[in-house]
Short mmCIF file of C-alpha atoms in Angstrom, two decimals:
data_model
loop_
_atom_site.label_atom_id
_atom_site.label_comp_id
_atom_site.label_asym_id
_atom_site.label_seq_id
_atom_site.Cartn_x
_atom_site.Cartn_y
_atom_site.Cartn_z
CA MET S 841 -0.05 -0.02 0.12
CA LYS S 842 1.71 3.17 -1.08
CA THR S 843 1.44 6.33 1.47
CA PHE S 844 -0.68 9.28 0.35
CA HIS S 845 -0.77 12.90 1.01
CA CYS S 846 -2.94 15.57 2.29
CA GLN S 847 -4.03 17.68 -0.55
CA TYR S 848 -4.73 20.46 1.78
CA CYS S 849 -1.55 21.02 3.68
CA GLY S 850 0.70 17.91 2.06
CA HIS S 851 1.14 16.15 5.16
CA PRO S 852 1.82 12.30 4.73
CA LEU S 853 -1.46 10.01 5.00
CA PHE S 854 -1.83 6.36 5.46
CA PHE S 855 -4.57 4.17 4.26
CA GLU S 856 -6.18 3.80 7.54
CA ASN S 857 -6.10 7.50 8.78
CA VAL S 858 -9.21 9.22 9.66
CA ARG S 859 -7.71 12.75 10.49
CA CYS S 860 -4.72 14.77 9.30
CA LEU S 861 -2.40 15.11 12.23
CA GLN S 862 -0.84 18.19 10.60
CA CYS S 863 -4.10 20.28 9.71
CA GLY S 864 -6.79 18.52 11.70
CA SER S 865 -8.87 17.87 8.55
CA GLU S 866 -11.30 15.05 8.36
CA LEU S 867 -9.97 12.49 6.08
CA ALA S 868 -11.83 9.68 3.88
CA PHE S 869 -10.59 7.41 1.17
CA LEU S 870 -12.48 8.24 -2.26
CA PRO S 871 -12.82 5.07 -4.08
CA ASP S 872 -13.97 6.56 -7.25
CA ARG S 873 -10.81 8.39 -7.32
CA MET S 874 -8.67 5.81 -5.40
CA ALA S 875 -7.08 8.36 -3.28
CA MET S 876 -6.96 9.78 0.47
CA ALA S 877 -8.42 13.38 0.70
CA ALA S 878 -8.92 15.85 3.39
CA VAL S 879 -12.88 16.59 3.59
CA GLU S 880 -14.89 19.15 4.96
CA PRO S 881 -18.89 19.62 5.39
CA VAL S 882 -20.75 21.15 2.39
CA ASP S 883 -22.23 24.60 3.19
CA GLY S 884 -25.78 23.82 4.46
CA ASP S 885 -25.70 20.21 4.52
CA GLU S 886 -23.60 18.79 7.49
CA SER S 887 -24.40 15.31 6.08
CA LEU S 888 -22.16 15.82 2.96
CA TRP S 889 -18.62 16.07 2.52
CA ARG S 890 -16.54 17.75 -0.55
CA PRO S 891 -12.67 17.67 -0.94
CA ARG S 892 -11.09 20.36 1.37
CA MET S 893 -9.44 22.85 -1.05
CA ARG S 894 -7.07 26.24 -0.38
CA GLY S 895 -8.25 29.24 -2.15
CA ARG S 896 -11.67 30.43 -2.99
CA HIS S 897 -12.72 27.39 -5.29
CA ALA S 898 -14.64 24.93 -3.46
CA SER S 899 -14.76 21.39 -4.97
CA GLN S 900 -18.03 20.24 -6.74
CA ALA S 901 -17.44 16.59 -5.94
CA HIS S 902 -19.79 15.62 -2.99
CA TYR S 903 -19.52 12.63 -0.72
CA ARG S 904 -21.12 10.89 2.08
CA PRO S 905 -19.44 9.10 5.06
CA CYS S 906 -19.86 5.32 4.76
CA HIS S 907 -22.86 4.24 7.06
CA ASN S 908 -20.60 2.20 9.06
CA ARG S 909 -18.21 5.23 10.07
CA VAL S 910 -21.42 6.86 11.16
CA ALA S 911 -22.67 4.02 13.22
CA TYR S 912 -19.72 2.26 14.34
CA GLN S 913 -16.56 4.64 13.47
CA SER S 914 -15.37 1.28 11.69
CA CYS S 915 -14.77 2.65 8.10
CA ASN S 916 -13.04 5.74 6.65
CA PHE S 917 -14.26 5.17 3.08
CA ALA S 918 -16.87 7.80 1.48
CA VAL S 919 -19.81 7.35 -0.64
CA PRO S 920 -20.32 9.50 -3.73
CA ALA S 921 -23.40 11.86 -2.89
CA LYS S 922 -25.32 10.23 -6.17
CA ASP S 923 -24.96 6.77 -4.93
CA PRO S 924 -28.10 5.62 -3.55
CA ASN S 925 -26.15 2.72 -1.09
CA ALA S 926 -25.56 4.04 2.42
CA LEU S 927 -22.57 1.70 2.69
CA CYS S 928 -19.26 2.22 0.53
CA VAL S 929 -17.92 0.03 -2.32
CA SER S 930 -16.40 -2.34 0.41
CA CYS S 931 -18.47 -2.47 3.16
CA ARG S 932 -21.53 -3.33 0.72
CA GLN S 933 -19.53 -6.60 0.04
CA THR S 934 -20.13 -7.82 3.39
CA ARG S 935 -23.66 -9.18 3.49
CA VAL S 936 -23.60 -11.19 7.13
CA LEU S 937 -22.02 -10.01 10.12
CA PRO S 938 -21.74 -11.37 13.52
CA ASP S 939 -23.69 -10.59 16.60
CA LEU S 940 -21.91 -7.22 17.22
CA SER S 941 -23.73 -7.23 20.85
CA VAL S 942 -21.45 -10.23 21.82
CA PRO S 943 -18.12 -8.81 23.34
CA ASP S 944 -15.12 -8.73 21.19
CA ASN S 945 -17.27 -8.98 17.92
CA LEU S 946 -17.03 -5.44 17.06
CA ASP S 947 -13.45 -5.01 17.45
CA ARG S 948 -13.20 -8.44 15.49
CA TRP S 949 -15.32 -7.15 12.61
CA PHE S 950 -13.32 -3.98 12.68
CA ARG S 951 -10.02 -5.81 12.11
CA ILE S 952 -11.48 -7.83 9.12
CA GLU S 953 -13.11 -4.97 7.38
CA SER S 954 -9.93 -2.93 7.68
CA ALA S 955 -8.13 -6.00 6.00
CA LYS S 956 -10.74 -6.23 3.29
CA ARG S 957 -10.61 -2.74 2.33
CA ARG S 958 -6.59 -3.35 1.54
CA LEU S 959 -7.86 -6.46 -0.44
CA PHE S 960 -10.20 -4.08 -2.28
CA TYR S 961 -7.62 -1.38 -3.06
CA THR S 962 -5.42 -4.18 -4.63
CA LEU S 963 -8.48 -5.78 -6.59
CA ALA S 964 -9.36 -2.30 -7.86
CA LYS S 965 -5.77 -1.20 -9.08
CA LEU S 966 -5.57 -4.27 -10.94
CA GLY S 967 -8.87 -3.66 -12.73
CA LEU S 968 -10.43 -6.81 -11.18
CA GLN S 969 -13.41 -4.79 -9.70
CA SER S 970 -14.93 -1.41 -10.12
CA PRO S 971 -13.92 1.53 -7.73
CA ALA S 972 -17.47 3.08 -8.45
CA PRO S 973 -20.09 0.15 -9.33
CA PRO S 974 -23.07 2.19 -10.67
CA ASP S 975 -26.51 2.60 -8.81
CA GLY S 976 -25.36 1.27 -5.55
CA GLU S 977 -24.43 -1.92 -6.93
CA ARG S 978 -21.90 -4.39 -5.45
CA ASP S 979 -18.84 -5.70 -7.38
CA GLY S 980 -16.71 -8.47 -6.81
CA PRO S 981 -17.09 -11.15 -4.10
CA CYS S 982 -19.51 -11.27 -1.29
CA PHE S 983 -18.35 -11.79 2.39
CA GLU S 984 -19.81 -13.54 5.42
CA PHE S 985 -18.23 -13.08 8.68
CA LEU S 986 -19.43 -15.52 11.36
CA ALA S 987 -18.78 -16.75 14.90
CA ASP S 988 -18.78 -20.36 15.89
CA LEU S 989 -21.97 -21.31 17.85
CA PRO S 990 -22.61 -24.47 19.81
CA GLY S 991 -22.58 -27.60 17.72
CA GLN S 992 -21.93 -25.07 14.64
CA PRO S 993 -18.53 -24.24 13.85
CA VAL S 994 -17.68 -22.03 11.00
CA MET S 995 -15.32 -22.79 8.43
CA THR S 996 -13.38 -20.25 6.59
CA GLY S 997 -13.85 -20.91 2.80
CA HIS S 998 -15.37 -19.85 -0.54
CA CYS S 999 -18.63 -21.07 -1.98
CA GLU S 1000 -20.44 -19.95 -5.39
CA GLY S 1001 -18.85 -16.33 -5.16
CA VAL S 1002 -19.31 -15.80 -1.34
CA ILE S 1003 -16.29 -15.55 0.99
CA THR S 1004 -16.81 -16.88 4.57
CA LEU S 1005 -14.48 -16.06 7.28
CA ASN S 1006 -14.35 -17.33 10.90
CA VAL S 1007 -14.23 -13.92 13.13
CA ALA S 1008 -11.91 -15.76 15.43
CA GLU S 1009 -9.23 -15.32 12.85
CA ALA S 1010 -9.13 -11.84 13.78
CA ASP S 1011 -7.89 -12.89 17.46
CA ASP S 1012 -4.15 -12.85 17.51
CA ALA S 1013 -3.82 -15.86 19.97
CA GLU S 1014 -5.94 -18.18 17.98
CA ARG S 1015 -4.45 -17.26 14.75
CA VAL S 1016 -1.05 -18.11 16.00
CA ARG S 1017 -2.54 -21.29 17.82
CA LEU S 1018 -3.77 -22.35 14.15
CA ARG S 1019 -0.79 -21.39 12.42
CA VAL S 1020 1.40 -23.19 14.99
CA GLU S 1021 -1.11 -26.33 14.91
CA LEU S 1022 -1.23 -26.37 11.26
CA HIS S 1023 2.48 -25.96 10.65
CA GLU S 1024 2.26 -22.71 8.89
CA PRO S 1025 4.96 -20.40 8.68
CA TYR S 1026 2.36 -17.56 7.64
CA ARG S 1027 -1.11 -16.69 8.67
CA THR S 1028 -2.62 -13.17 8.57
CA LEU S 1029 -6.11 -11.94 8.09
CA LEU S 1030 -5.27 -10.02 4.90
CA GLY S 1031 -3.54 -13.35 3.65
CA HIS S 1032 -6.90 -15.45 4.48
CA LEU S 1033 -8.78 -12.82 2.13
CA ARG S 1034 -6.30 -12.81 -0.66
CA HIS S 1035 -6.39 -16.65 -0.75
CA GLU S 1036 -10.25 -16.84 -0.77
CA SER S 1037 -10.38 -14.06 -3.26
CA GLY S 1038 -8.33 -16.31 -5.41
CA HIS S 1039 -11.06 -19.02 -5.53
CA PHE S 1040 -13.61 -16.57 -6.64
CA TYR S 1041 -11.25 -15.19 -9.28
CA TRP S 1042 -10.48 -18.73 -10.38
CA GLU S 1043 -14.24 -19.26 -11.49
CA GLN S 1044 -14.22 -15.63 -13.22
CA LEU S 1045 -10.91 -15.54 -15.03
CA VAL S 1046 -10.00 -19.22 -15.59
CA VAL S 1047 -13.51 -21.11 -16.04
CA ALA S 1048 -15.57 -18.19 -17.19
CA ARG S 1049 -12.75 -17.06 -19.69
CA GLY S 1050 -12.15 -20.53 -21.16
CA ARG S 1051 -8.64 -21.03 -19.67
CA ILE S 1052 -9.13 -24.28 -17.84
CA GLU S 1053 -6.89 -26.34 -19.98
CA ALA S 1054 -4.02 -23.56 -19.68
CA PHE S 1055 -4.63 -23.82 -16.01
CA ARG S 1056 -4.34 -27.73 -15.97
CA ASP S 1057 -1.16 -27.59 -18.05
CA VAL S 1058 0.36 -25.48 -15.07
CA PHE S 1059 -1.37 -26.54 -11.77
CA GLY S 1060 -2.71 -29.95 -12.78
CA ASP S 1061 -6.31 -31.24 -12.89
CA GLU S 1062 -8.72 -29.73 -10.36
CA ARG S 1063 -11.33 -32.58 -10.98
CA ALA S 1064 -9.37 -34.74 -8.39
CA ASP S 1065 -11.66 -35.36 -5.54
CA TYR S 1066 -11.13 -32.18 -3.45
CA ARG S 1067 -12.34 -33.49 0.09
CA ALA S 1068 -10.34 -36.52 -0.37
CA ALA S 1069 -7.17 -34.46 -1.66
CA LEU S 1070 -7.45 -32.60 1.76
CA GLN S 1071 -7.82 -35.54 3.97
CA VAL S 1072 -4.65 -36.90 2.49
CA HIS S 1073 -2.66 -33.54 3.10
CA TYR S 1074 -3.79 -33.15 6.39
CA ALA S 1075 -2.97 -37.04 7.35
CA SER S 1076 0.34 -37.01 5.62
CA GLY S 1077 1.65 -33.27 4.94
CA ALA S 1078 3.16 -32.20 1.77
CA PRO S 1079 5.55 -33.91 -0.31
CA ALA S 1080 9.29 -33.60 0.74
CA ASP S 1081 10.15 -31.55 -2.44
CA TRP S 1082 6.94 -29.31 -2.26
CA GLN S 1083 9.24 -26.32 -2.74
CA ASP S 1084 10.21 -27.11 -6.18
CA PHE S 1085 6.69 -26.64 -7.43
CA HIS S 1086 4.80 -24.45 -5.18
CA VAL S 1087 4.83 -21.49 -3.08
CA SER S 1088 3.45 -23.14 0.16
CA ALA S 1089 2.95 -26.44 1.44
CA TYR S 1090 -0.87 -26.00 1.64
CA ALA S 1091 -0.63 -25.34 -2.13
CA THR S 1092 0.15 -29.11 -2.77
CA ALA S 1093 -3.24 -30.03 -1.30
CA HIS S 1094 -5.18 -29.45 -4.51
CA PRO S 1095 -4.98 -27.70 -7.75
CA TRP S 1096 -7.47 -25.31 -6.68
CA GLU S 1097 -5.46 -24.54 -3.46
CA ASP S 1098 -2.48 -24.17 -5.34
CA TRP S 1099 -3.95 -21.67 -7.38
CA ALA S 1100 -5.38 -19.68 -4.52
CA GLU S 1101 -2.11 -19.95 -2.65
CA THR S 1102 -0.24 -18.38 -5.75
CA TRP S 1103 -2.98 -15.97 -6.46
CA ALA S 1104 -2.47 -14.63 -2.69
CA HIS S 1105 1.23 -14.50 -3.17
CA TYR S 1106 0.99 -12.34 -6.15
CA LEU S 1107 -1.39 -9.80 -4.44
CA HIS S 1108 1.16 -9.85 -1.69
CA MET S 1109 3.98 -8.94 -4.46
CA VAL S 1110 2.30 -5.99 -6.08
CA ASP S 1111 1.29 -4.59 -3.00
CA LEU S 1112 4.59 -4.68 -1.22
CA LEU S 1113 6.24 -3.43 -4.20
CA GLU S 1114 3.77 -0.60 -4.42
CA THR S 1115 4.66 0.30 -0.78
CA ALA S 1116 8.53 0.06 -1.48
CA ALA S 1117 8.18 2.35 -4.52
CA SER S 1118 6.27 4.89 -2.64
CA TYR S 1119 9.34 5.33 -0.32
CA ASN S 1120 11.44 5.57 -3.44
CA THR S 1121 13.20 2.40 -2.11
CA ARG S 1122 16.88 1.61 -3.48
CA VAL S 1123 18.36 -1.85 -2.44
CA THR S 1124 21.71 -3.17 -2.67
CA VAL S 1125 22.11 -6.84 -1.55
CA PRO S 1126 25.37 -7.09 0.74
CA GLY S 1127 27.76 -9.23 -0.74
CA THR S 1128 26.57 -9.45 -4.21
CA GLU S 1129 26.31 -7.46 -7.38
CA GLU S 1130 22.55 -7.35 -7.37
CA GLU S 1131 21.09 -3.79 -7.10
CA VAL S 1132 17.65 -2.46 -7.63
CA GLU S 1133 18.36 1.12 -8.34
CA GLU S 1134 14.60 2.13 -7.60
CA VAL S 1135 11.53 0.02 -6.95
CA THR S 1136 8.72 0.81 -9.45
CA ASN S 1137 5.23 0.77 -8.65
CA PRO S 1138 3.49 -2.19 -10.50
CA PHE S 1139 0.17 -0.46 -10.66
CA GLU S 1140 1.61 2.46 -12.49
CA THR S 1141 3.52 0.54 -15.35
CA GLY S 1142 0.35 -0.55 -17.10
CA ARG S 1143 1.40 -3.99 -17.74
CA PRO S 1144 4.49 -4.71 -15.71
CA ASP S 1145 7.13 -7.10 -16.99
CA PHE S 1146 7.09 -10.24 -14.58
CA GLU S 1147 11.00 -10.71 -14.74
CA ALA S 1148 11.16 -7.07 -13.45
CA LEU S 1149 8.86 -7.71 -10.73
CA VAL S 1150 10.80 -10.71 -9.35
CA ASP S 1151 14.00 -8.88 -9.82
CA GLN S 1152 12.84 -6.45 -7.62
CA TRP S 1153 10.88 -8.56 -5.36
CA ILE S 1154 13.68 -10.87 -3.94
CA PRO S 1155 15.89 -7.91 -2.77
CA VAL S 1156 13.20 -6.10 -1.10
CA THR S 1157 11.84 -9.16 0.82
CA LEU S 1158 15.42 -9.58 1.87
CA LEU S 1159 15.44 -6.16 3.23
CA VAL S 1160 12.18 -6.83 5.18
CA ASN S 1161 13.20 -9.97 6.76
CA SER S 1162 16.48 -8.37 7.91
CA LEU S 1163 14.58 -5.39 9.28
CA ASN S 1164 12.17 -7.60 11.13
CA ARG S 1165 15.03 -9.73 12.74
CA SER S 1166 16.59 -6.54 13.86
CA LEU S 1167 13.50 -5.93 15.77
CA GLY S 1168 13.51 -9.62 17.23
CA GLN S 1169 10.57 -10.54 14.94
CA ASP S 1170 10.35 -13.57 12.74
CA ASP S 1171 10.70 -13.30 8.92
CA ALA S 1172 7.88 -11.09 7.71
CA TYR S 1173 8.17 -13.30 4.44
CA PRO S 1174 9.10 -16.72 5.22
CA PHE S 1175 9.22 -18.35 1.56
CA ALA S 1176 11.68 -19.15 -1.02
CA LEU S 1177 10.50 -19.30 -4.49
CA SER S 1178 11.75 -22.11 -6.93
CA ALA S 1179 11.48 -22.13 -10.54
CA GLY S 1180 8.44 -24.11 -10.17
CA ALA S 1181 6.52 -21.74 -8.10
CA LEU S 1182 7.61 -18.76 -10.40
CA SER S 1183 5.92 -20.38 -13.39
CA LYS S 1184 2.81 -20.61 -11.60
CA LEU S 1185 3.06 -16.68 -10.24
CA ARG S 1186 3.82 -16.04 -14.00
CA PHE S 1187 0.59 -17.85 -15.27
CA VAL S 1188 -1.52 -15.52 -12.42
CA HIS S 1189 0.48 -12.37 -13.46
CA ASP S 1190 -0.40 -13.21 -17.30
CA VAL S 1191 -4.07 -13.72 -16.62
CA ILE S 1192 -4.41 -10.62 -14.84
CA SER S 1193 -2.35 -8.71 -17.15
CA ALA S 1194 -4.60 -9.78 -20.16
CA GLU S 1195 -7.80 -8.61 -17.97
CA ARG S 1196 -6.15 -5.43 -17.70
CA ALA S 1197 -5.33 -5.07 -21.43
CA ALA S 1198 -8.84 -6.15 -22.27
CA ALA S 1199 -10.42 -3.72 -20.03
CA VAL S 1200 -8.37 -0.83 -21.60
CA LYS S 1201 -8.57 -1.93 -25.49
CA PRO S 1202 -10.53 0.29 -27.50
CA ALA S 1203 -14.29 -0.62 -28.44
#
């Protein structure tokens, strides 16, 4: 995620900010502009916002705060004034909430929605969902955030366009317990949402676009019994040589999971590189001749070259891991990409690039 700047005073802003610490302006993310902005009430109507401008000329673009900001202080996205939906483009994707009267559920929901807004940003930047769907409509997957009930455990997963997440994943202790129990090196809320969005976009970009045979050539035959494959995976674990062909051990379970893990990994890549680019990052790997003169923003290059992404990715992750270790933390990026894993990442990259190219092609 890149950093933003307050258009009123120039102070740096971050994606989750709700107030500028320099000039005190209210802040909101404007999805139709894909930008953070200082906002102020419209004259004569305190329920409407407009971007705050210096000088005499007032912005004619009007917005409302998302209903979840007004009711729960849980969202910093704005809604264009002409949009009939009270919820922003991210919040309206959530169709089922946990019982917010239950202690801790409000905080869990807040954390999940915060991660989901980051997922929304990346998918919109990649051209995979609209930042401004018409007439209050919803674009992209639907979400259900549920809590376990007696005799009714909630399984995180995707089915027919709906992503379900157990809200217990928002509890750090529970997430770490599962990560250790399942022998996972990496488990985050954002990672979960990125993974499950991969299942959604497999149907959208592979099945619906006629890429199934090309998919099978790279990931294998997804017609293999899914439930049986998972049972074997959890009973026996990943093959000893899994790193030669997959981005993670879980990716070995079934071609569907291989795609979803690879998809999530690609979203990690483009988002982290955008962040590094926003800081004008230059990296030289100690003891080698490898040097990245300046990391480039993959969202600003139209159709970025995959080799260029990888050439920048490896030094940046080495830097991130080294910084983490300096703070006494585990590696933020506990992965090593083999040639086999890279070939699958290239497939995801090519599919997304083809979609972006088709979206901008003249009629």
